[in-house]
Coordinates of C-alpha atoms in Angstrom, one line a residue:
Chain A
X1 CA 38.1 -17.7 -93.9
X2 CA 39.3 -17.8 -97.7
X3 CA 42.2 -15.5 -96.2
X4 CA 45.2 -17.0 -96.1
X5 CA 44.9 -18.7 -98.7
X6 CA 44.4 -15.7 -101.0
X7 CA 47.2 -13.9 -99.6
X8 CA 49.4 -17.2 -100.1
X9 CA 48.3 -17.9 -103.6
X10 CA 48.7 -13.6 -104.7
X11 CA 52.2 -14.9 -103.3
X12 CA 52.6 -17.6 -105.7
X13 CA 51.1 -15.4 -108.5
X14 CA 53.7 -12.2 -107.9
X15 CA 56.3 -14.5 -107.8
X16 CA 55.6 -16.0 -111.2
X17 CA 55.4 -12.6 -112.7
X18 CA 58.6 -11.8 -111.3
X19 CA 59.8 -15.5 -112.6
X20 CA 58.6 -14.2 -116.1
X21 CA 60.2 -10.7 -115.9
X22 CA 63.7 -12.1 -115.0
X23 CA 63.3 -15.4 -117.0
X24 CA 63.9 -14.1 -120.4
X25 CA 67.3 -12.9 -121.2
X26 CA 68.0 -16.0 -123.0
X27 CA 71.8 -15.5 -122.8
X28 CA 73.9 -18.2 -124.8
X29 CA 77.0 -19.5 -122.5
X30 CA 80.2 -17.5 -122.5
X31 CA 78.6 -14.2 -124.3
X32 CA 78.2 -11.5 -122.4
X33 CA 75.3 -8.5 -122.7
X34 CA 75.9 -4.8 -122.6
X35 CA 72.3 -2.9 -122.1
X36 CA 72.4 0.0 -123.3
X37 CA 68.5 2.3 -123.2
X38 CA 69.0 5.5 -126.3
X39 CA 66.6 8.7 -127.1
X40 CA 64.6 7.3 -129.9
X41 CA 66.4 9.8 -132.2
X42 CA 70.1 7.8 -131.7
X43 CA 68.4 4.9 -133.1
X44 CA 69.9 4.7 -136.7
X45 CA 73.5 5.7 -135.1
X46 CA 73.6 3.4 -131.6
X47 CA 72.5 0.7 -134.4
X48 CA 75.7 1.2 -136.4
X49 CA 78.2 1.6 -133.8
X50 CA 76.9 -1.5 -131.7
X51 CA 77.4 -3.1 -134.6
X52 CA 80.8 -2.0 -134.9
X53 CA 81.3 -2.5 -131.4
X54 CA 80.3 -6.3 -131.7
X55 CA 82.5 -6.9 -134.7
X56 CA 85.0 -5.3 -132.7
X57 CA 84.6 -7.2 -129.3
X58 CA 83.7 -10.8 -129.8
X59 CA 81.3 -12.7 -127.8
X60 CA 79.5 -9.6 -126.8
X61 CA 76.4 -8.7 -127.3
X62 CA 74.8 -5.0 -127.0
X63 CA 71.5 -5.1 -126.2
X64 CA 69.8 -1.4 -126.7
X65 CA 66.5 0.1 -126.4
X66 CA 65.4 3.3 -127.5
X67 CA 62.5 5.2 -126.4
X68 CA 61.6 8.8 -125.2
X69 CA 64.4 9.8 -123.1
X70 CA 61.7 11.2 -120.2
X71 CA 60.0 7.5 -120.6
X72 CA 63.6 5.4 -120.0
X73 CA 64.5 7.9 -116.6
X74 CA 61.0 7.3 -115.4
X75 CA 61.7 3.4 -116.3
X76 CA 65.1 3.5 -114.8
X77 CA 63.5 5.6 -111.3
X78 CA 61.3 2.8 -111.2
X79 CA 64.3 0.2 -111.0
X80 CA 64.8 -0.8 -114.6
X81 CA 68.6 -2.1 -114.6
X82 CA 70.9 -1.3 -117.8
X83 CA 74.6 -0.3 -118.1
X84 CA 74.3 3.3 -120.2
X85 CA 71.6 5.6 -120.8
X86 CA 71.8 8.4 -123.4
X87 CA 69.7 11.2 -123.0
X88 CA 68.3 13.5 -125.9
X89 CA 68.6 16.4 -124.1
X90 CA 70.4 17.4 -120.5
X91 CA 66.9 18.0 -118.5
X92 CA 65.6 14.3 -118.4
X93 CA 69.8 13.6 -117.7
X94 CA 69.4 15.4 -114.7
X95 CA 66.4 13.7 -113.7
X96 CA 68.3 10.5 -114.0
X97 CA 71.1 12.5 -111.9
X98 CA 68.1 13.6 -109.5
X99 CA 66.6 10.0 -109.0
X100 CA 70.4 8.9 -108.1
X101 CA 70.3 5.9 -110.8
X102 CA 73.6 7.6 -112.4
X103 CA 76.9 5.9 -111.7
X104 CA 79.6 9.2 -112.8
X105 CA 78.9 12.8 -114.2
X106 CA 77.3 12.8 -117.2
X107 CA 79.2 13.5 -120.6
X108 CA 77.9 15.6 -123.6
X109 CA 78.5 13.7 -126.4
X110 CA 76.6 14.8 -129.3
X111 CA 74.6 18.1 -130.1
X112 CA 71.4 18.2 -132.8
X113 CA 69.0 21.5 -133.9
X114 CA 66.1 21.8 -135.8
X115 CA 65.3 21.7 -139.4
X116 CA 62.3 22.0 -140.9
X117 CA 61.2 18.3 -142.9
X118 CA 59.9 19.2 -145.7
X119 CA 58.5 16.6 -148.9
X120 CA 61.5 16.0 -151.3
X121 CA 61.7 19.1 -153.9
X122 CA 60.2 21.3 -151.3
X123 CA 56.8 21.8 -153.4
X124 CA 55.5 24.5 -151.3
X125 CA 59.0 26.5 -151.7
X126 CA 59.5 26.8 -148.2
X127 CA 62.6 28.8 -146.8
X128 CA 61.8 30.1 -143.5
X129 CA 60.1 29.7 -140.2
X130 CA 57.7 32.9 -141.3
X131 CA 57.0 30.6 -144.5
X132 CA 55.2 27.5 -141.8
X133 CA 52.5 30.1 -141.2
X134 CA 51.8 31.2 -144.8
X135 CA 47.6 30.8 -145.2
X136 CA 46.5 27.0 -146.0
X137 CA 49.9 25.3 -144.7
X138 CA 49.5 22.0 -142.7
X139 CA 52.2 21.8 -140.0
X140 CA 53.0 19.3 -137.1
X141 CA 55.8 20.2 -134.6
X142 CA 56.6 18.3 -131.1
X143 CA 54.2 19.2 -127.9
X144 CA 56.3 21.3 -125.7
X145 CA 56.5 18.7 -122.8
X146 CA 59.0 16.5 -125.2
X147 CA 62.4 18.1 -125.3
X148 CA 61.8 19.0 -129.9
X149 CA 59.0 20.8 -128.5
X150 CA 60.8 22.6 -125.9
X151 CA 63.7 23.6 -128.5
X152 CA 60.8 24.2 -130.9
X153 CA 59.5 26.8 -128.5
X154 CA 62.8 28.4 -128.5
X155 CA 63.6 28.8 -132.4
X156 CA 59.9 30.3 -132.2
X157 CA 60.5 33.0 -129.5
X158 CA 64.1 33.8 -131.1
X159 CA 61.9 34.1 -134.1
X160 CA 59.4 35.8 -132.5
X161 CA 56.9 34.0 -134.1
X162 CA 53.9 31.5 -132.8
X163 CA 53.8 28.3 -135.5
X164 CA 50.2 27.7 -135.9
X165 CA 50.6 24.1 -135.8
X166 CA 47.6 21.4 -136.6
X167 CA 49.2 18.9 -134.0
X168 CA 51.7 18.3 -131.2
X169 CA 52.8 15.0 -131.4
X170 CA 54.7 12.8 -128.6
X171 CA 57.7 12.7 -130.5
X172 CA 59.7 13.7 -133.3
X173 CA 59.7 10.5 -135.3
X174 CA 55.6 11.1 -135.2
X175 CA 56.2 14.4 -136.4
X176 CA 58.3 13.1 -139.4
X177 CA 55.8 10.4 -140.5
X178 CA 53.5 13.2 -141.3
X179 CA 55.8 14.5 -143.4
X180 CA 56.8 11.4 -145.4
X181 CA 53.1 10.0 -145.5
X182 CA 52.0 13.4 -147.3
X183 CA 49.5 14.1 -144.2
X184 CA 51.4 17.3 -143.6
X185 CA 53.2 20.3 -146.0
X186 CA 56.0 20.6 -143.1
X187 CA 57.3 19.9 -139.4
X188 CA 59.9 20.5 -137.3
X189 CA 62.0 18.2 -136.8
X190 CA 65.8 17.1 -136.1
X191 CA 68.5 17.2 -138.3
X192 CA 69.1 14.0 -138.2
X193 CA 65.5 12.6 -138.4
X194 CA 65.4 14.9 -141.9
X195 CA 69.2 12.7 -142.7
X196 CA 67.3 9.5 -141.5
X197 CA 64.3 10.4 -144.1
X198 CA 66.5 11.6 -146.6
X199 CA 64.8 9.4 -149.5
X200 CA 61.4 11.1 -149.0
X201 CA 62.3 14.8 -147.5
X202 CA 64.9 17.1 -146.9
X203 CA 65.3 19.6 -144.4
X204 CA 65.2 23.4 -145.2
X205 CA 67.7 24.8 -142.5
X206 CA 66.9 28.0 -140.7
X207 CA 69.5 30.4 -138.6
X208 CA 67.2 30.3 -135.4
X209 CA 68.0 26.7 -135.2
X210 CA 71.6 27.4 -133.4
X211 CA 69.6 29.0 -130.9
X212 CA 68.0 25.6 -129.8
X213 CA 71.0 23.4 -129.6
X214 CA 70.4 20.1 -128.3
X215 CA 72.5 18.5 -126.0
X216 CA 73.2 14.6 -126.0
X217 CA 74.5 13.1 -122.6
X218 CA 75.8 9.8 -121.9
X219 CA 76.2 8.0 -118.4
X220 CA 77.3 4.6 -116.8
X221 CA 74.6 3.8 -114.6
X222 CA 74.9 2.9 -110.7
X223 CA 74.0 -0.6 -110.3
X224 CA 75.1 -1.7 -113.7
X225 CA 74.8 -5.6 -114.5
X226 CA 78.2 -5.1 -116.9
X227 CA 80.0 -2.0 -115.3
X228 CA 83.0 -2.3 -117.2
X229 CA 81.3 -3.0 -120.8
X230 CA 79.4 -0.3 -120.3
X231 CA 82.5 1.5 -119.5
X232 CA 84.3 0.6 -122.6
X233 CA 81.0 1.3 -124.8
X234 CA 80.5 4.6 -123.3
X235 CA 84.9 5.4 -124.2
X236 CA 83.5 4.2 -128.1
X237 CA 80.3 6.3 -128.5
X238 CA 82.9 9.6 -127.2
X239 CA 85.7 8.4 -129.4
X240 CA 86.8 8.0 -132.8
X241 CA 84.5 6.1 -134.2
X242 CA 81.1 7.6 -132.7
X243 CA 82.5 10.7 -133.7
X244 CA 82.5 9.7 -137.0
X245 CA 79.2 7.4 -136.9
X246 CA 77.4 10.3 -135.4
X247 CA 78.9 13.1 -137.8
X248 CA 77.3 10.4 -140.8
X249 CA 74.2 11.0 -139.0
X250 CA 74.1 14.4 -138.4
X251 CA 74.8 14.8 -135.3
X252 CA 77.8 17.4 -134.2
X253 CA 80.3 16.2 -132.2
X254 CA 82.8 19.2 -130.6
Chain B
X1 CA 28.9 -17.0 -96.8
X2 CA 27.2 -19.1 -93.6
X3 CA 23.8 -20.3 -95.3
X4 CA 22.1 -20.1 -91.8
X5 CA 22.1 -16.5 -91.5
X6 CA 20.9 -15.9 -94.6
X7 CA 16.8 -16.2 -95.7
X8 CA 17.4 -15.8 -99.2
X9 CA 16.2 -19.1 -101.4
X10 CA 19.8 -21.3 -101.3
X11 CA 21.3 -20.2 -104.6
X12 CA 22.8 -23.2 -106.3
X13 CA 26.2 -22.1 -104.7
X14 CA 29.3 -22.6 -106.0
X15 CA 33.0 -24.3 -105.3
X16 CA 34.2 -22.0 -102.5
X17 CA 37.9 -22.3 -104.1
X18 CA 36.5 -19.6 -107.0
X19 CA 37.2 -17.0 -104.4
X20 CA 40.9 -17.8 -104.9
X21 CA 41.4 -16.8 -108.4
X22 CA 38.0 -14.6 -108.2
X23 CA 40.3 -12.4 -106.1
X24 CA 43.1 -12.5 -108.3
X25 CA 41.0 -10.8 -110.9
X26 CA 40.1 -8.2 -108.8
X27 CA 43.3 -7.3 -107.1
X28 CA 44.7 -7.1 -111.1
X29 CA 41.7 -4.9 -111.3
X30 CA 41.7 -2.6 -108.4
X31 CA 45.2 -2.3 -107.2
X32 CA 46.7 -0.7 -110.4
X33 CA 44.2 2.4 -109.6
X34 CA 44.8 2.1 -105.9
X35 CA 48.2 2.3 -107.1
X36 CA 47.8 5.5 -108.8
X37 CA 46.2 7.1 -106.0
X38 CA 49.5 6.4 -103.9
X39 CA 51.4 9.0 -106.7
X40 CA 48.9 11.7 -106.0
X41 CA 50.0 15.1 -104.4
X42 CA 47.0 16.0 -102.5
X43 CA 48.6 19.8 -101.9
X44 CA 48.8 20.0 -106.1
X45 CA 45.7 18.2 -106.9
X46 CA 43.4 21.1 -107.0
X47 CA 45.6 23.3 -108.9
X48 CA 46.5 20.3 -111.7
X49 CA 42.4 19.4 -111.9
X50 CA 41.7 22.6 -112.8
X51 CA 44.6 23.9 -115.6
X52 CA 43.5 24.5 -118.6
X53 CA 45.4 21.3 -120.1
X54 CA 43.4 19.4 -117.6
X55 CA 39.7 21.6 -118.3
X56 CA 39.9 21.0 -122.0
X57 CA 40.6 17.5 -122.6
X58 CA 37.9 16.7 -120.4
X59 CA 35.5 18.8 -122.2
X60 CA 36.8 17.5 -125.8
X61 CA 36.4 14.2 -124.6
X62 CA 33.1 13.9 -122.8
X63 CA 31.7 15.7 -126.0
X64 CA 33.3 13.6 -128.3
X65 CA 32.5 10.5 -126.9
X66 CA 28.8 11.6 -126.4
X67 CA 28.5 12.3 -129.7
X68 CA 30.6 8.6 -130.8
X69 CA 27.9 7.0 -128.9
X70 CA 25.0 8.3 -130.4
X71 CA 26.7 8.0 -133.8
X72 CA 27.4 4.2 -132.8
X73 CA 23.6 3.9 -131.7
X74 CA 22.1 5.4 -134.7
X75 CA 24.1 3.7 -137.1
X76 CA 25.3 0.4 -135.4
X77 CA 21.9 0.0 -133.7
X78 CA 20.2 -0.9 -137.3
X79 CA 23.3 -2.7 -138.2
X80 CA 23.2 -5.2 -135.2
X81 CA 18.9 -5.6 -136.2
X82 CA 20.2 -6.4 -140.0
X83 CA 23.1 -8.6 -138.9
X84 CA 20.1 -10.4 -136.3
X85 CA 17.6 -10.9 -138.5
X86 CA 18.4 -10.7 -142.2
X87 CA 18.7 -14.1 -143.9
X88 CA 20.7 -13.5 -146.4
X89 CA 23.7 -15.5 -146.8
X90 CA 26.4 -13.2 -146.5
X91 CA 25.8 -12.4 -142.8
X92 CA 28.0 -14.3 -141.0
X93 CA 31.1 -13.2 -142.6
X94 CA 29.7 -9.1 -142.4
X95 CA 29.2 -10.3 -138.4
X96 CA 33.1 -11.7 -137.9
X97 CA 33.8 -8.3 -140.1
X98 CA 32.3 -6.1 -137.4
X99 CA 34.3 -7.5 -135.0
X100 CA 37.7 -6.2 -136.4
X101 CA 38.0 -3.2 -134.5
X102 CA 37.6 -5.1 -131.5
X103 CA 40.3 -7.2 -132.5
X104 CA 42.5 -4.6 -134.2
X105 CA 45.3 -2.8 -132.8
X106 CA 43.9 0.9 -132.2
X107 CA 46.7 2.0 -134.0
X108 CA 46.0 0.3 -136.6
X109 CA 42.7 1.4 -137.2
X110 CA 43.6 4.9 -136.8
X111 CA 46.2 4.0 -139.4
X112 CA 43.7 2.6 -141.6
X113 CA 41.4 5.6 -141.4
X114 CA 44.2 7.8 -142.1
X115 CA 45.0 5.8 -145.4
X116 CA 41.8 6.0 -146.6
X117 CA 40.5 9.7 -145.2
X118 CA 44.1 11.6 -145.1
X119 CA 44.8 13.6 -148.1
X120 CA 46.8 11.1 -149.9
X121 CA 43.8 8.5 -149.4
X122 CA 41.4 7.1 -152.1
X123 CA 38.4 9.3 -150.1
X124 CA 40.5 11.6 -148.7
X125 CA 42.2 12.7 -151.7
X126 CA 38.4 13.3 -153.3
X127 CA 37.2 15.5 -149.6
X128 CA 40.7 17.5 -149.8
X129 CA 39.4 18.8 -153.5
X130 CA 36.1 19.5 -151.8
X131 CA 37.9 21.7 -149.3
X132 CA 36.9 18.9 -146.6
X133 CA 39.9 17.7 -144.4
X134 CA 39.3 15.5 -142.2
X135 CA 42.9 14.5 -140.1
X136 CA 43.2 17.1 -137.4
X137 CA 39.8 17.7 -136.7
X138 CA 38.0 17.1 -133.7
X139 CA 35.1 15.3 -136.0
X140 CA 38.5 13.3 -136.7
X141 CA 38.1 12.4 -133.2
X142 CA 34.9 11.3 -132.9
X143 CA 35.5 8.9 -135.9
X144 CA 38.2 7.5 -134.5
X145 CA 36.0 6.6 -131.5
X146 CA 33.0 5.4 -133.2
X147 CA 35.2 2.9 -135.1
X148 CA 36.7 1.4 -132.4
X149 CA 33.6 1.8 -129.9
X150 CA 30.9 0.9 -131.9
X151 CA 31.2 -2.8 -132.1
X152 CA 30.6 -2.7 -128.6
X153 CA 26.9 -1.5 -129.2
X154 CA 26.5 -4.0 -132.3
X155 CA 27.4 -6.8 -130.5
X156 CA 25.6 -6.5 -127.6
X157 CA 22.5 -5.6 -129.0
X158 CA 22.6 -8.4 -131.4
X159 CA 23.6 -10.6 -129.1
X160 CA 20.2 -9.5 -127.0
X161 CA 18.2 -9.9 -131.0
X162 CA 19.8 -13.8 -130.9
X163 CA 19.0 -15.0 -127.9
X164 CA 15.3 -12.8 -127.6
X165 CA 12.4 -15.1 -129.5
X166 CA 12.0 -14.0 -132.9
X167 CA 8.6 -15.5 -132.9
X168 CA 7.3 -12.6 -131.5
X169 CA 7.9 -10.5 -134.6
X170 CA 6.6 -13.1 -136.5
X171 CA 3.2 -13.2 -134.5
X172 CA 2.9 -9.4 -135.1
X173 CA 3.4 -9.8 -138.8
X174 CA 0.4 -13.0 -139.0
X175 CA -1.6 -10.5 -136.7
X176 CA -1.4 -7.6 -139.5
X177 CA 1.4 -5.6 -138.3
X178 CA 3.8 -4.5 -141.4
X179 CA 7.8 -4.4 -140.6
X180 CA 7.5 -1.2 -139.4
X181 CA 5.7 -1.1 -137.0
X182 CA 6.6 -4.4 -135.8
X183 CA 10.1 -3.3 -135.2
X184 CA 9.0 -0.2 -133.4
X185 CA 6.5 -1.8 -131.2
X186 CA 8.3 -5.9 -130.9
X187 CA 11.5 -5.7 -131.8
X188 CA 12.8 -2.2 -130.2
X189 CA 11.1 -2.8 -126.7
X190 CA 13.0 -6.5 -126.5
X191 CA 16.1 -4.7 -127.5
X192 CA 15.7 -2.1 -124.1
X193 CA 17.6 -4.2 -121.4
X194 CA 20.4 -4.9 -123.6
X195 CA 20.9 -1.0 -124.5
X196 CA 21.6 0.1 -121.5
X197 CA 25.0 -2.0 -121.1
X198 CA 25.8 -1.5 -124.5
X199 CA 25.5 2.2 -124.4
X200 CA 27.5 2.4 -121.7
X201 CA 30.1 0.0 -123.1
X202 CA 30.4 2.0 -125.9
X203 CA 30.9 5.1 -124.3
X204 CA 33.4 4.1 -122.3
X205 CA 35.2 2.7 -124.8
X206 CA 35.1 5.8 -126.7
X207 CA 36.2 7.8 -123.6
X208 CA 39.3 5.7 -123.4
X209 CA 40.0 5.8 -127.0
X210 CA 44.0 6.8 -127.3
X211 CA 45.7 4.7 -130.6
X212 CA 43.4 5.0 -133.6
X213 CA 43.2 8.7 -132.2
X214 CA 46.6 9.8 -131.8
X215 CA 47.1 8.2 -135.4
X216 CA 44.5 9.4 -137.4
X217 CA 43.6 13.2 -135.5
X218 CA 46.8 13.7 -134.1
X219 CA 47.4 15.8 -131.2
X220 CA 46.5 19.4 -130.4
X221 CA 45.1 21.2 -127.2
X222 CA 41.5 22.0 -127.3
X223 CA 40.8 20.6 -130.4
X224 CA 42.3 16.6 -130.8
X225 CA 43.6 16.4 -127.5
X226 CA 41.4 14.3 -125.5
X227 CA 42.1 13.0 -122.3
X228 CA 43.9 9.8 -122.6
X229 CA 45.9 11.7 -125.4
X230 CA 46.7 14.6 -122.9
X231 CA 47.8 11.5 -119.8
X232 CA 50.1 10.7 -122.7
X233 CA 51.8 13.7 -123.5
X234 CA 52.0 15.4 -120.3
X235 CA 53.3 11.9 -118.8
X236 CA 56.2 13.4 -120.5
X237 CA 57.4 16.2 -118.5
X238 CA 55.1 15.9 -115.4
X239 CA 53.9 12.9 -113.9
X240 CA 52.1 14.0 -111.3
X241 CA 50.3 16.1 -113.8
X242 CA 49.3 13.2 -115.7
X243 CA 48.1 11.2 -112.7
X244 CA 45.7 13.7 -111.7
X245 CA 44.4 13.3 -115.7
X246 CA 44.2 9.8 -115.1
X247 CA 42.2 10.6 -111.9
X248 CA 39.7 12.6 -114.3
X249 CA 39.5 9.4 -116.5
X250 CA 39.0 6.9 -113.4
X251 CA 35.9 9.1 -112.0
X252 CA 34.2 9.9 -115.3
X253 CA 34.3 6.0 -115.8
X254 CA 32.9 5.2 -112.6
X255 CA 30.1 8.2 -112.9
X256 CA 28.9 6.9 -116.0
X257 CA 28.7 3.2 -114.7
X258 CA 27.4 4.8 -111.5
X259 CA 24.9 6.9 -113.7
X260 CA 23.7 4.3 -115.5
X261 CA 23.8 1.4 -113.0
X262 CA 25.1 -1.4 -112.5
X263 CA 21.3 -3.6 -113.6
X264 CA 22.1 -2.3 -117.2
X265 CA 25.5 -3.0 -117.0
X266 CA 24.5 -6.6 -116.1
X267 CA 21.9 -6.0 -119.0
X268 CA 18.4 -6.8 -117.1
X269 CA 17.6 -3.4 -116.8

């Protein structure tokens, strides 16, 4: 008997979640929004050159959100809405391409490889993979789902070695915080992550890394709110300037 | 809902509108894990149940969290009588203080515990010269989880130590008894009914314990990677994967509210 009523009232409640969800933009008159969803590790280079891009473009804004790059295709499958999305590596870009949410081909525009993060002065003298598995040493290194894991698989086989790691974290910039806060002697971790750090570790190169290349793609996405900012955001990130942002970072750009 | 057809005593009823929001609650409740079931693969299911991903988070976690709870019993269980019944005048702030966990951000507290226990910590730093480390260890786990579960334990059973009569305990001290034995014999047997829900609280919330481990243990298959941890991680690259993990989760949950029914969850065991 209490029925309808519920059914009319779980209504009136979806609809003020979806109120909430769409509500809250907060966009000022005239300025328009670019959204733009990163890998977490283009965070300290998408941060500069949206920057850039905003000096350069008055009145609009770029609005970006990093996270794992398998988290924003699953957000983006489940009908998240943003204008580009750059991938950390070219298997979660093809899942984008997979779940049809891409608006064009997708465009390599950035390549990263390993390094190993160790503390600043490298205390433990370390100088090769072989070294990460000398008796006593605390290592971290990516899980294998999450694509530094996957490339940190591959340096391993082309080393043939197994890294006898003491965790698998989610993500890289977990791995690096183990590093700086002294709770491990070494992890793997991205070039540009050991750049990032660069106050508090260094990274000890090593020649398996250029078997691991990463690839970075870029994409305008189907359904974009700002198709033609994202456009012109997407030209800047492969030109010029995001060459040379990126190269800062340590990123290689062909 | 007709009082006719019912013999039961007429209960002193309520406004029939409750069962507007009352259902709210419960569809937020029970349609996220409905929901889950929809993104199950019934052809994979067996397989992903039983990989070894799958096999060994559940065994890390139903032993860590078994041993969490009896850790939270055995210590937080005196701790909830001492914060009941001491009079001393400190107790109400140590009370509020036992509630941090509850408040806290997991992370945080695996944070925390990290800062003090990792190798650079004040305690830590002393254990590392012993040749103790802590971070990475699966006894890292387990006290990550009794942090953040045993409040649960304290609170309910000195919520139960409140509101039971404390003249009791006093009659058995006039009548000879010495603390002792009045707290085996008084003050234990009123604390029965309210165990039961608090055990199980605290279980559970030790089973679903995710930040402060991550943080503090980190992440490792077999040894740190419990459950929720392993949902997390192989989210990553396989969904459905992770869905059957969460599966896991939802049944262990209901089997140990199942196991220990719902009187003691209601705590009138």
């Amino acid at each position: 008997m209490v029925k309808p009523r519920v059914v009319a009232a779980f209504a009136g409640f979806v609809l003020l979640l979806a109120g909430c969800s769409t509500g809250g933009t907060g966009q000022a008159q005239g300025e328009r929004t670019v959204t733009v969803l990163a890998a977490a590790s283009l965070t300290e280079s998408f941060d500069e050159l949206a920057g850039r891009f905003e000096a350069e473009n008055p009145g609009v804004k770029v609005q970006l959100d990093y996270a794992g790059s398998s988290t924003l295709v699953e957000q983006l499958a489940q009908g998240r809405r943003a204008d580009v999305f750059a991938s950390a590596d070219t298997k979660n870009m093809d899942k984008a391409t997979g779940a049809g949410v891409t608006g064009a081909e997708p465009q390599v525009f950035a390549t990263n490889k390993l390094t190993i993060a160790v503390p600043k002065g490298n205390p433990d003298h370390i100088a090769s993979l072989a070294d990460l598995n000398a008796p006593g040493r605390l290592v971290v290194q990516c899980a294998p789902q999450v694509p530094c894991g996957s490339a940190a698989r591959t340096v391993e086989q082309a080393a043939g070695l197994r890294i006898n790691a003491a965790s698998e974290e989610n993500d890289v910039k977990s791995v690096l915080r183990k590093v700086t806060a002294g709770e491990a002697d070494a992890g793997l971790v991205y070039v540009t992550d050991a750049k990032a750090a660069a106050d508090q570790v260094q990274g000890v190169d090593f020649p398996e890394a250029q078997r691991a290349i990463n690839d970075y793609p870029i994409v305008s996405l189907k359904d974009a709110p700002e198709p033609e900012l994202g456009a012109k955001f997407l030209d800047y990130v492969r030109g010029p300037v995001g060459a040379e942002v990126l190269t800062a970072h340590g990123f290689g750009t062909e | 809902m007709s009082r006719s057809r019912t013999r039961r005593a007429p209960s002193a009823g309520f406004p029939a509108v409750l069962w507007v929001p009352a259902a709210f609650a419960l569809a937020l409740i029970v349609l996220p894990v409905l929901g889950l079931l929809t993104r199950v693969d019934p052809a994979r299911l067996p397989a992903l149940l039983t990989s070894s991903a799958a096999v060994d988070a559940l065994d890390l976690s139903v032993r860590t969290s078994l041993v969490a709870t009896v850790l939270s019993l055995v210590f937080g269980g005196p701790l909830a009588v001492v914060l009941a019944r001491a009079r001393l005048r400190g107790v109400r702030v140590l009370r509020a203080v036992v509630l941090l966990p509850l408040v806290l951000p997991p992370v945080v507290g695996g944070l925390a515990l990290l800062y003090l226990l990792g190798r650079t910590g004040p305690l830590g730093g002393l254990l590392d010269d012993a040749g103790l480390r802590l971070p990475y260890t699966t006894a890292a786990v387990v006290l990550a989880q009794t942090f953040v579960a045993m409040p649960f334990l304290v609170v309910g059973l000195e919520g139960a130590l409140r509101s039971a009569d404390a003249r009791y305990e006093q009659v058995a001290a006039t009548l000879g008894a010495g603390p002792w034995l009045t707290f085996r014999r008084v003050t234990v047997p009123m604390l029965l009914p309210a165990l039961g829900s608090s055990v199980v609280l605290t279980f559970a919330r030790a089973l679903g314990e995710f930040g402060a481990t991550i943080t503090f243990a980190g992440s490792l298959q077999g040894t740190t990677r419990t459950l929720p941890l392993a949902v997390y991680t192989t989210a990553q690259s396989d969904v459905d994967a992770a869905v059957a993990m969460s599966l896991l989760l939802v049944a262990l949950a209901l089997l140990v509210i199942g196991l220990a029914g719902t009187k003691a969850v209601e705590g009138r065991a």
